[in-house]
PDB file of N, CA, C and O in Angstrom, chain B, residues numbered from 101:
ATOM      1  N   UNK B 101       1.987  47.799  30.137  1.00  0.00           N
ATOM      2  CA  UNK B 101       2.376  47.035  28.959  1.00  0.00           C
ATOM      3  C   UNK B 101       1.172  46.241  28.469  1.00  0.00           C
ATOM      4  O   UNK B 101       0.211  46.000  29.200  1.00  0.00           O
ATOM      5  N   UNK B 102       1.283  45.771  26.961  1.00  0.00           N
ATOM      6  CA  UNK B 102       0.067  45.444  26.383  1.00  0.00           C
ATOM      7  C   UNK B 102       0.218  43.931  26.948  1.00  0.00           C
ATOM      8  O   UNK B 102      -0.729  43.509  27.611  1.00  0.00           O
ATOM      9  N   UNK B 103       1.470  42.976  26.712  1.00  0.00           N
ATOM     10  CA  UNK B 103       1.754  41.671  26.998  1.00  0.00           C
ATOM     11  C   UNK B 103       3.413  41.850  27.425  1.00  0.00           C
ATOM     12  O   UNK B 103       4.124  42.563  26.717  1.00  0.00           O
ATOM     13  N   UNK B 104       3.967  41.165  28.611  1.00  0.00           N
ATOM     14  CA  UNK B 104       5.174  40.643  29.300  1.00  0.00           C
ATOM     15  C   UNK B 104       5.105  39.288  28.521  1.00  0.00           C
ATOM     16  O   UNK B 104       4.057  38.667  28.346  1.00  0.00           O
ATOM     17  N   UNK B 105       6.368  38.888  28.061  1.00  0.00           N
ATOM     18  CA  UNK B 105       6.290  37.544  27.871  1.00  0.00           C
ATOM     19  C   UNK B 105       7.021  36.482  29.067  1.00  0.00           C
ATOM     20  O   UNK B 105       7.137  37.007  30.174  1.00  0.00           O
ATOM     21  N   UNK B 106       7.403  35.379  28.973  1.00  0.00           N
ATOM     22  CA  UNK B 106       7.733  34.789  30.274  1.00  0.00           C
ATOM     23  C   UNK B 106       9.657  34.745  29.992  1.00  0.00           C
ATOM     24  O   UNK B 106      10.375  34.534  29.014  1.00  0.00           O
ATOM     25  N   UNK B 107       9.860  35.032  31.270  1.00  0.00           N
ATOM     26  CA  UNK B 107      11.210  34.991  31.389  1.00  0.00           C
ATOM     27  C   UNK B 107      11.747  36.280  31.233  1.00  0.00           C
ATOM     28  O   UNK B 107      12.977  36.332  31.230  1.00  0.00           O
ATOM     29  N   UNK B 108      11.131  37.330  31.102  1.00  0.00           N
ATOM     30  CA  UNK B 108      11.646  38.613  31.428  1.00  0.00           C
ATOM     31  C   UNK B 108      12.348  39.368  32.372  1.00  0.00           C
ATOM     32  O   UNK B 108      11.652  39.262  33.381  1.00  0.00           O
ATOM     33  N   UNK B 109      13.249  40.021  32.629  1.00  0.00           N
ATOM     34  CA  UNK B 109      13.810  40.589  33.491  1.00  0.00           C
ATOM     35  C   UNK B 109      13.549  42.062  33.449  1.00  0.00           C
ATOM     36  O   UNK B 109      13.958  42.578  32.409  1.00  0.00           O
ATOM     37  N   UNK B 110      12.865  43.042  34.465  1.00  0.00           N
ATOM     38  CA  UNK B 110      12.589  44.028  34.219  1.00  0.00           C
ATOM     39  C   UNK B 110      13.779  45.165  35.255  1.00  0.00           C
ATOM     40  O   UNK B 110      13.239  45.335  36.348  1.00  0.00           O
ATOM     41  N   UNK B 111      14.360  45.485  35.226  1.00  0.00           N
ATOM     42  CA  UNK B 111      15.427  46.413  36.186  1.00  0.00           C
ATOM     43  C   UNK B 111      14.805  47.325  37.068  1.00  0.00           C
ATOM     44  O   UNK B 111      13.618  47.646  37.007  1.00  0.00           O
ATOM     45  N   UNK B 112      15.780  47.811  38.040  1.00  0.00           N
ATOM     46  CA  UNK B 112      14.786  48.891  38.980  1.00  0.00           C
ATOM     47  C   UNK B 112      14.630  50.183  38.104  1.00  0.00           C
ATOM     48  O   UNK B 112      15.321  50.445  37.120  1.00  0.00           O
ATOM     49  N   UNK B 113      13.643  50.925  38.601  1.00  0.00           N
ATOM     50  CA  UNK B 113      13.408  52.518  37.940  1.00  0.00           C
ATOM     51  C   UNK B 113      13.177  52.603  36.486  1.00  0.00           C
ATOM     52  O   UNK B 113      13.477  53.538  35.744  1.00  0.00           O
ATOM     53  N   UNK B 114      12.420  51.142  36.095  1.00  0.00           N
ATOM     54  CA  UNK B 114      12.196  51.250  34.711  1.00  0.00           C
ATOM     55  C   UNK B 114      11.036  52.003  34.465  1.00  0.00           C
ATOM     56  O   UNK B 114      10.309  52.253  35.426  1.00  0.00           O
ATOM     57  N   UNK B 115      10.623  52.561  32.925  1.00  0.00           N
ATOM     58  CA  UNK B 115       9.234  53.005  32.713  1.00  0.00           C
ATOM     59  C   UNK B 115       9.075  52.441  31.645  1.00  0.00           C
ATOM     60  O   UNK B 115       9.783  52.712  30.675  1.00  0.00           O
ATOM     61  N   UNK B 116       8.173  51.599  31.611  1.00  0.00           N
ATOM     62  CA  UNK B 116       7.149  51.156  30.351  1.00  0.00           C
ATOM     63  C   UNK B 116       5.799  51.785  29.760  1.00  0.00           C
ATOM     64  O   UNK B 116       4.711  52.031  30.281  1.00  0.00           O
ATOM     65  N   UNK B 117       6.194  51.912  28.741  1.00  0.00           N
ATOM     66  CA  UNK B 117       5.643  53.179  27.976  1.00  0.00           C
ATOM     67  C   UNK B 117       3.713  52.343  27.720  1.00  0.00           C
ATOM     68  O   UNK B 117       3.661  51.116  27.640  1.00  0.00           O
ATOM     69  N   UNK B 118       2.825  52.891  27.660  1.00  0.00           N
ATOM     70  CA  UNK B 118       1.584  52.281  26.850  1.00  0.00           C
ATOM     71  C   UNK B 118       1.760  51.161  25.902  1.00  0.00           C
ATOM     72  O   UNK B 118       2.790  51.063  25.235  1.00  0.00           O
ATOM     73  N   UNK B 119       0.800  50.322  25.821  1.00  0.00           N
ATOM     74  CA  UNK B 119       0.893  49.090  24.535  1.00  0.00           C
ATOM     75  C   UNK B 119       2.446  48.719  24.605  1.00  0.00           C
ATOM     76  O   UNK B 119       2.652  48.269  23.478  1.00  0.00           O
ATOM     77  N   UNK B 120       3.265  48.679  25.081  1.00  0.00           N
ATOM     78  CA  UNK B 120       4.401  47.964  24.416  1.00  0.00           C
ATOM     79  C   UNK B 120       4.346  46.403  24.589  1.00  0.00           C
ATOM     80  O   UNK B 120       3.800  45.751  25.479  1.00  0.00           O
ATOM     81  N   UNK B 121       4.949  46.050  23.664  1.00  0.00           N
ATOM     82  CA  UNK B 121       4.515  44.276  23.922  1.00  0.00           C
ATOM     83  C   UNK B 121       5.981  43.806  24.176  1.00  0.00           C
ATOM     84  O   UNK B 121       6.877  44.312  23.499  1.00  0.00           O
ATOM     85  N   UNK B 122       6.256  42.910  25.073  1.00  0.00           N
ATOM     86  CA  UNK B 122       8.075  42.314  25.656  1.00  0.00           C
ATOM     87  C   UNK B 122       7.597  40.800  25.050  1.00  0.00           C
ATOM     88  O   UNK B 122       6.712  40.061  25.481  1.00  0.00           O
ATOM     89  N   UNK B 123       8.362  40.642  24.080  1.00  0.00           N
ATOM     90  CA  UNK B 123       8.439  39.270  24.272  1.00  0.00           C
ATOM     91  C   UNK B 123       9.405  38.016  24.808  1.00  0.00           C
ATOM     92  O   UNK B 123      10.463  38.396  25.310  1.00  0.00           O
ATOM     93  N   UNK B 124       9.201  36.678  24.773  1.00  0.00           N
ATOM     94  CA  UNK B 124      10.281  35.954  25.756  1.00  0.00           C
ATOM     95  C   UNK B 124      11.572  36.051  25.923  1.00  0.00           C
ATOM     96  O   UNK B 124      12.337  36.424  25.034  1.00  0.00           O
ATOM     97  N   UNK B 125      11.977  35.668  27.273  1.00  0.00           N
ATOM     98  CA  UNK B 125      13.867  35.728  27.099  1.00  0.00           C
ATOM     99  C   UNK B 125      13.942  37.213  27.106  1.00  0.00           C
ATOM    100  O   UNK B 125      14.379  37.486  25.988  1.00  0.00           O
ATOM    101  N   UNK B 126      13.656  38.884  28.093  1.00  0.00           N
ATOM    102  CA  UNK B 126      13.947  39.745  27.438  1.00  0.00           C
ATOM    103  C   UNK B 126      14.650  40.262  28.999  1.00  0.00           C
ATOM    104  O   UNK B 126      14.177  40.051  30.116  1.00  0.00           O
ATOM    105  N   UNK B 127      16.354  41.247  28.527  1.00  0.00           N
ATOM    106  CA  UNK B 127      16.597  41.937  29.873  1.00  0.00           C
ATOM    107  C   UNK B 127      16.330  43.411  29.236  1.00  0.00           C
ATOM    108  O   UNK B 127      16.687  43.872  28.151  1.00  0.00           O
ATOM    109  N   UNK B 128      15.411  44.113  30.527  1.00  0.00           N
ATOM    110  CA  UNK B 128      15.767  45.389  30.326  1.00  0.00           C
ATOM    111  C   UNK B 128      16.425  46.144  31.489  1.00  0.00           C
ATOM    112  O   UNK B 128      15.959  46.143  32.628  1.00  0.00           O
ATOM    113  N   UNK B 129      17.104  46.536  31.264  1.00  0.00           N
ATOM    114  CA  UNK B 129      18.252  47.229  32.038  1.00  0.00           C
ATOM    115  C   UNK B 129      17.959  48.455  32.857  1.00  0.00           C
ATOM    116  O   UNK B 129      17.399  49.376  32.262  1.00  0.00           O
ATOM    117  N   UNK B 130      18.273  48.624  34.229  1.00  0.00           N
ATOM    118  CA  UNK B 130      17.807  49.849  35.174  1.00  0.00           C
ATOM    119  C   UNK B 130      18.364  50.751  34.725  1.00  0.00           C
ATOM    120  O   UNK B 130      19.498  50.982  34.305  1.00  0.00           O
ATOM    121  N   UNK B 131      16.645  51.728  34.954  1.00  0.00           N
ATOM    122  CA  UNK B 131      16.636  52.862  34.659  1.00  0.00           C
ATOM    123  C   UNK B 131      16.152  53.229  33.102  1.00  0.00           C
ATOM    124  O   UNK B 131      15.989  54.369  32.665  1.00  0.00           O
ATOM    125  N   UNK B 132      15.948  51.863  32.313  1.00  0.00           N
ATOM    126  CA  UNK B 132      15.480  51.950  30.738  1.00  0.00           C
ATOM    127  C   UNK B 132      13.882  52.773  31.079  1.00  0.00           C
ATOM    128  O   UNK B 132      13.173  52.577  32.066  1.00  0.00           O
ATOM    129  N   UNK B 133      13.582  53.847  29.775  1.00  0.00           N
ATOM    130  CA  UNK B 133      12.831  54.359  29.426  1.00  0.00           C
ATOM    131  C   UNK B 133      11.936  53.376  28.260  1.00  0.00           C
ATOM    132  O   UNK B 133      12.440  53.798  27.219  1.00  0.00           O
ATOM    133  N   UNK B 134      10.816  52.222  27.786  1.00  0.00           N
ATOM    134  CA  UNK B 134      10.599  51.961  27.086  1.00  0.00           C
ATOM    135  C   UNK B 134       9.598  52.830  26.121  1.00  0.00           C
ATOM    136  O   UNK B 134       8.532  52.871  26.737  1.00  0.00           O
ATOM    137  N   UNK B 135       9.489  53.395  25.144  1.00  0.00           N
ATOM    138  CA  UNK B 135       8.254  54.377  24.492  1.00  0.00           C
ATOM    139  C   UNK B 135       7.707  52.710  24.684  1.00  0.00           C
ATOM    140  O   UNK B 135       7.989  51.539  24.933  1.00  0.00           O
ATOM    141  N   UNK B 136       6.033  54.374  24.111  1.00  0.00           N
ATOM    142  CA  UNK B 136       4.694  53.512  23.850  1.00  0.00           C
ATOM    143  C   UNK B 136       4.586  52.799  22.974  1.00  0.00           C
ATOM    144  O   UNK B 136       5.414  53.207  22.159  1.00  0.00           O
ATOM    145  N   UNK B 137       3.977  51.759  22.469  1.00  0.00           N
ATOM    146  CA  UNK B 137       3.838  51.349  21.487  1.00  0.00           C
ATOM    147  C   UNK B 137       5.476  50.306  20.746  1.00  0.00           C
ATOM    148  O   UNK B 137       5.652  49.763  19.656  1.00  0.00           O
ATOM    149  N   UNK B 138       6.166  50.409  21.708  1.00  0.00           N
ATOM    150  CA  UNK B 138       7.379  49.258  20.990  1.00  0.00           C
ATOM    151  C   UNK B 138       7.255  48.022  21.060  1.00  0.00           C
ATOM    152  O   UNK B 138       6.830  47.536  22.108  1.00  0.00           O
ATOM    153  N   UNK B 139       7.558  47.287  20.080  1.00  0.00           N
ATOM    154  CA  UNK B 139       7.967  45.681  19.857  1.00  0.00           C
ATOM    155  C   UNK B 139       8.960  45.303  20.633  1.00  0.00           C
ATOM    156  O   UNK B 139       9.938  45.909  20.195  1.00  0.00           O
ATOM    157  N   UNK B 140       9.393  44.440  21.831  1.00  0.00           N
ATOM    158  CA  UNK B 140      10.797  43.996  21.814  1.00  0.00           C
ATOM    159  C   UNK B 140      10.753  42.719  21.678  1.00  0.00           C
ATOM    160  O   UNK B 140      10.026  42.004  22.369  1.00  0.00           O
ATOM    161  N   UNK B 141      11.719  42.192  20.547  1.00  0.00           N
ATOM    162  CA  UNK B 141      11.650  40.608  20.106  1.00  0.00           C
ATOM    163  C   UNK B 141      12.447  40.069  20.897  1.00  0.00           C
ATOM    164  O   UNK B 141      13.194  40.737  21.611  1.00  0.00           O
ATOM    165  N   UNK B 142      12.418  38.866  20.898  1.00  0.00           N
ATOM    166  CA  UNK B 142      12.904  37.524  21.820  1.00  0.00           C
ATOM    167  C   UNK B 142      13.802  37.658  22.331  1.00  0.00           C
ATOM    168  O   UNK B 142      14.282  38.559  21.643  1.00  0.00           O
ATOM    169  N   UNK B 143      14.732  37.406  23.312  1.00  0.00           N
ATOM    170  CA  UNK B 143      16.398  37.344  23.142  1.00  0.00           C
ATOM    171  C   UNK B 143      17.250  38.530  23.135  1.00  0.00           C
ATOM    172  O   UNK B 143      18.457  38.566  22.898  1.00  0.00           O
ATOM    173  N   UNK B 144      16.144  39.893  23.542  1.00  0.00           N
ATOM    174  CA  UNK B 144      17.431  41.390  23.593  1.00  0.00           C
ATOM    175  C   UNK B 144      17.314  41.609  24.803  1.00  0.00           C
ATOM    176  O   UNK B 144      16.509  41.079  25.569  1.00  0.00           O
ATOM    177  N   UNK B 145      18.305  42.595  25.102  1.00  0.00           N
ATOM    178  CA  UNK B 145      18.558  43.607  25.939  1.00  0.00           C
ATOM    179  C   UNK B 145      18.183  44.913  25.836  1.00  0.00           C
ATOM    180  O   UNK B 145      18.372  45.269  24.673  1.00  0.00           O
ATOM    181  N   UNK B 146      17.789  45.697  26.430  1.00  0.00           N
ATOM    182  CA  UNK B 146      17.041  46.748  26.144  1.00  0.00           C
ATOM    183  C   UNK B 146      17.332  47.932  27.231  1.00  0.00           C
ATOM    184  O   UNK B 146      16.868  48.018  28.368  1.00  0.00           O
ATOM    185  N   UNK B 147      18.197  48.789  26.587  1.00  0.00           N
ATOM    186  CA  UNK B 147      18.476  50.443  27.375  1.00  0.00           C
ATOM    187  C   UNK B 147      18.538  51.637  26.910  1.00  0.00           C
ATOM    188  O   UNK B 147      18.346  51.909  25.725  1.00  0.00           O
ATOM    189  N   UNK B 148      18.847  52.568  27.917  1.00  0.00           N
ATOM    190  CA  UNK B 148      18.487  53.676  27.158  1.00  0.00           C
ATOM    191  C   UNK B 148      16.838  54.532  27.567  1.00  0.00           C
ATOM    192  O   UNK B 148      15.747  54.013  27.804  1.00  0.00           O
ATOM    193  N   UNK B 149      17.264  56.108  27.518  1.00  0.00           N
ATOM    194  CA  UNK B 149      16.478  56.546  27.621  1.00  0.00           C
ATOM    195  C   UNK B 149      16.386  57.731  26.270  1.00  0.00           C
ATOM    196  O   UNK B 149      17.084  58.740  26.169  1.00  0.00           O
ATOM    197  N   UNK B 150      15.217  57.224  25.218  1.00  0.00           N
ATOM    198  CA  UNK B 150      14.300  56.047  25.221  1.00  0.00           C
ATOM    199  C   UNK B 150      14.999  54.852  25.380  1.00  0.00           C
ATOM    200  O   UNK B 150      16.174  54.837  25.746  1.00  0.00           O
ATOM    201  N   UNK B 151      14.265  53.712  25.097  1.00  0.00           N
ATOM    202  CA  UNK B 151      14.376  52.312  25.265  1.00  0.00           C
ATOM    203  C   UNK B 151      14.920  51.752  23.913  1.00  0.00           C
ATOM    204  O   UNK B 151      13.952  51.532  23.186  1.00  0.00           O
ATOM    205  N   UNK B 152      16.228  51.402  23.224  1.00  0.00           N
ATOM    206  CA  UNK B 152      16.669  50.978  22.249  1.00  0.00           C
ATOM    207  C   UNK B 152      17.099  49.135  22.733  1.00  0.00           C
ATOM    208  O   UNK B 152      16.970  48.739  23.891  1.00  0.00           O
ATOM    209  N   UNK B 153      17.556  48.317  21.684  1.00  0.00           N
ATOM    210  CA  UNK B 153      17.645  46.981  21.643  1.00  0.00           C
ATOM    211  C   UNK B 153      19.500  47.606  21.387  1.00  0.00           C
ATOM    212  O   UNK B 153      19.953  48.375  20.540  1.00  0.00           O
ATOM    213  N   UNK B 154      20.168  46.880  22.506  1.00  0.00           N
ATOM    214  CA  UNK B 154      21.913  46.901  22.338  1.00  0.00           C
ATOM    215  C   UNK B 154      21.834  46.140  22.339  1.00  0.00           C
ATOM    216  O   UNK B 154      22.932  46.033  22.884  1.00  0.00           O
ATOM    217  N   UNK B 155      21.465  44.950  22.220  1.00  0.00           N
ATOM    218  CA  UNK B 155      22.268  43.472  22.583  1.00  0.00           C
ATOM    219  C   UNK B 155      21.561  42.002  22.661  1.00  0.00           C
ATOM    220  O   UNK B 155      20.342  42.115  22.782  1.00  0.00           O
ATOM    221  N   UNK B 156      21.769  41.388  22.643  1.00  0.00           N
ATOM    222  CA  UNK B 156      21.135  39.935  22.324  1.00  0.00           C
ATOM    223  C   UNK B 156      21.515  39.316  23.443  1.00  0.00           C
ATOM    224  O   UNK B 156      22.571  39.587  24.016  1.00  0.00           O
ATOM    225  N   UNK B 157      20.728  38.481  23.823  1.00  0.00           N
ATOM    226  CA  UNK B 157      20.639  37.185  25.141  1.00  0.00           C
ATOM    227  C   UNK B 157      20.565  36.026  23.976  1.00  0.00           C
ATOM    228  O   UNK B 157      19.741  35.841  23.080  1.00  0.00           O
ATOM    229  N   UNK B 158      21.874  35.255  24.387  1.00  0.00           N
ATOM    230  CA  UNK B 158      22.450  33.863  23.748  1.00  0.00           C
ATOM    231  C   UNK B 158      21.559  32.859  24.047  1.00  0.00           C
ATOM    232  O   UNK B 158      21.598  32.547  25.237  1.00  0.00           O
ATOM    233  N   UNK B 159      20.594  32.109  23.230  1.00  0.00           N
ATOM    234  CA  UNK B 159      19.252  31.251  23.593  1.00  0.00           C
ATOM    235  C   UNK B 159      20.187  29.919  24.881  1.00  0.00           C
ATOM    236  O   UNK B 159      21.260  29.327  24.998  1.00  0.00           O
ATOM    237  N   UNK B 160      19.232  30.031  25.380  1.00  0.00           N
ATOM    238  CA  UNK B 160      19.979  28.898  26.478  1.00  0.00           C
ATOM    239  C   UNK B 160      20.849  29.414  27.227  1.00  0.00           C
ATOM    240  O   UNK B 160      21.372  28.543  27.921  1.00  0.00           O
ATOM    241  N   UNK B 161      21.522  31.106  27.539  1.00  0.00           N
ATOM    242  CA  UNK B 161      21.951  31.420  28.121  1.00  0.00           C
ATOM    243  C   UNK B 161      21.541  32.315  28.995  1.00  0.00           C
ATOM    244  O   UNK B 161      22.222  33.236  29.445  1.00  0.00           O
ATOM    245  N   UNK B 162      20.180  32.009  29.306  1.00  0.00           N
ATOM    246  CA  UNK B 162      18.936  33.547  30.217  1.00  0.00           C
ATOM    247  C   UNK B 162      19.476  32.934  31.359  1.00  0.00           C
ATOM    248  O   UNK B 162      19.240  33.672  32.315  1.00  0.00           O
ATOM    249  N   UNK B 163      20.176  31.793  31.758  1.00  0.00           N
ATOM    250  CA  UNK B 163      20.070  31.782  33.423  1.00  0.00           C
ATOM    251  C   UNK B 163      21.253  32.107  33.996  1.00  0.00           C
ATOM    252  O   UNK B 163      21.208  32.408  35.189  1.00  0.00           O
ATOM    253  N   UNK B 164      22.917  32.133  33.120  1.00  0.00           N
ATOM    254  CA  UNK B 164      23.857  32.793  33.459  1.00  0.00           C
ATOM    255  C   UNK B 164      24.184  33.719  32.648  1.00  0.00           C
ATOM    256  O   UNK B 164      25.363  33.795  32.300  1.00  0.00           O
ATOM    257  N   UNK B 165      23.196  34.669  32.139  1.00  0.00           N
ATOM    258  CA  UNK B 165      23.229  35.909  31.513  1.00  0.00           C
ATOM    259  C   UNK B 165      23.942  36.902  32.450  1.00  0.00           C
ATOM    260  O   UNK B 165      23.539  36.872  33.612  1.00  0.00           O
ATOM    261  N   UNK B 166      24.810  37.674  32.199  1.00  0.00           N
ATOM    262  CA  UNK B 166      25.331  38.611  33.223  1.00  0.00           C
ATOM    263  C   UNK B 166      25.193  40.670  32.422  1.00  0.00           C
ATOM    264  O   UNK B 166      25.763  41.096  31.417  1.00  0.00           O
ATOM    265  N   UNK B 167      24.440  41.281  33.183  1.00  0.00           N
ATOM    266  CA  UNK B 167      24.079  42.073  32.285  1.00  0.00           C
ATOM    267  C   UNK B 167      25.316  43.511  32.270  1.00  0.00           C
ATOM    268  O   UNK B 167      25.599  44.323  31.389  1.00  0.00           O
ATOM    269  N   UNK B 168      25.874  43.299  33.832  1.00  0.00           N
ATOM    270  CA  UNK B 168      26.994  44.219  34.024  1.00  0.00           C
ATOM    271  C   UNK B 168      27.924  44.839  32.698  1.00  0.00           C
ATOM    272  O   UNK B 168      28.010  46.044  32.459  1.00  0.00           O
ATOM    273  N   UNK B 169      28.532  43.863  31.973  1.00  0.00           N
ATOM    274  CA  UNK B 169      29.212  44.414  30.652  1.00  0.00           C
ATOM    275  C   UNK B 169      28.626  45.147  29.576  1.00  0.00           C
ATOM    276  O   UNK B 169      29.188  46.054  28.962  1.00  0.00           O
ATOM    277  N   UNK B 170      27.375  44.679  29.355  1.00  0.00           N
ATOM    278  CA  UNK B 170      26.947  45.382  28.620  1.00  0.00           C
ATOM    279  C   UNK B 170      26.216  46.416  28.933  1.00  0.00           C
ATOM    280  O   UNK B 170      25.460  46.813  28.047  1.00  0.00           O
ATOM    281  N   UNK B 171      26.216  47.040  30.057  1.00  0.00           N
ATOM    282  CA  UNK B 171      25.603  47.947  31.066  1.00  0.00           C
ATOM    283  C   UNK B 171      26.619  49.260  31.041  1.00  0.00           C
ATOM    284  O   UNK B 171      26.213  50.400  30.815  1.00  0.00           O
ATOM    285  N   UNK B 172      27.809  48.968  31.272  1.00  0.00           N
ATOM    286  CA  UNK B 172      28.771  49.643  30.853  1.00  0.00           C
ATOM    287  C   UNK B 172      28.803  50.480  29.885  1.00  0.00           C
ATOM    288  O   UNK B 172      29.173  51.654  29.856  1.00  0.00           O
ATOM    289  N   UNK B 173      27.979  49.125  28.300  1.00  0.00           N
ATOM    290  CA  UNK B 173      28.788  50.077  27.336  1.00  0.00           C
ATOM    291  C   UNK B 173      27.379  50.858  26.915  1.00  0.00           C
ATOM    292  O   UNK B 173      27.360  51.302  25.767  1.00  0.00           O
ATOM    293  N   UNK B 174      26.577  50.998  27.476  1.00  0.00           N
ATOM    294  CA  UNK B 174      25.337  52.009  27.434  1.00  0.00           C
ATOM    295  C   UNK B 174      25.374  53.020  28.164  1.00  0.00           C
ATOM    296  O   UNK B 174      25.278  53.029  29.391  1.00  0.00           O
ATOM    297  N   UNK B 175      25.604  54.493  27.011  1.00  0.00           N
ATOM    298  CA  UNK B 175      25.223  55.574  27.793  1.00  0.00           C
ATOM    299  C   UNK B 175      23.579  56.035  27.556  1.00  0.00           C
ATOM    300  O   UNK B 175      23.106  56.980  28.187  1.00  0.00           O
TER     301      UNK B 175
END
């Protein structure tokens, strides 16, 4: 990755693609594929193979974020 920002959560069996830049507050979900070269802005969730944005992290809510539900609804 080009830059991790702080407070990231990265899942097991992820792949991060070349240059991608994560910025703060970000979950990505096991087993996410990220391509090269993606943006992820502040505050998402991120799954999928490739790596798409499902979902938003509620500001002030990264420390009882629970990612299980929305884990679910990603095939």
């Amino acid at each position: 990755a080009a830059l991790i920002g702080n407070r990231v959560h990265i899942g097991a069996g992820c792949v991060i693609g070349k240059f991608v830049i994560i910025k703060d507050y970000v979950q990505i979900l096991e087993g996410t594929v990220v391509p090269a070269n993606m943006v992820i802005p502040s505050f998402s969730i991120v799954a999928g193979r490739p790596g798409r944005v499902v979902g938003e992290v509620p500001e002030g809510g990264q420390e009882n974020f629970d990612c299980r539900e929305i884990y679910k609804t990603v095939s």
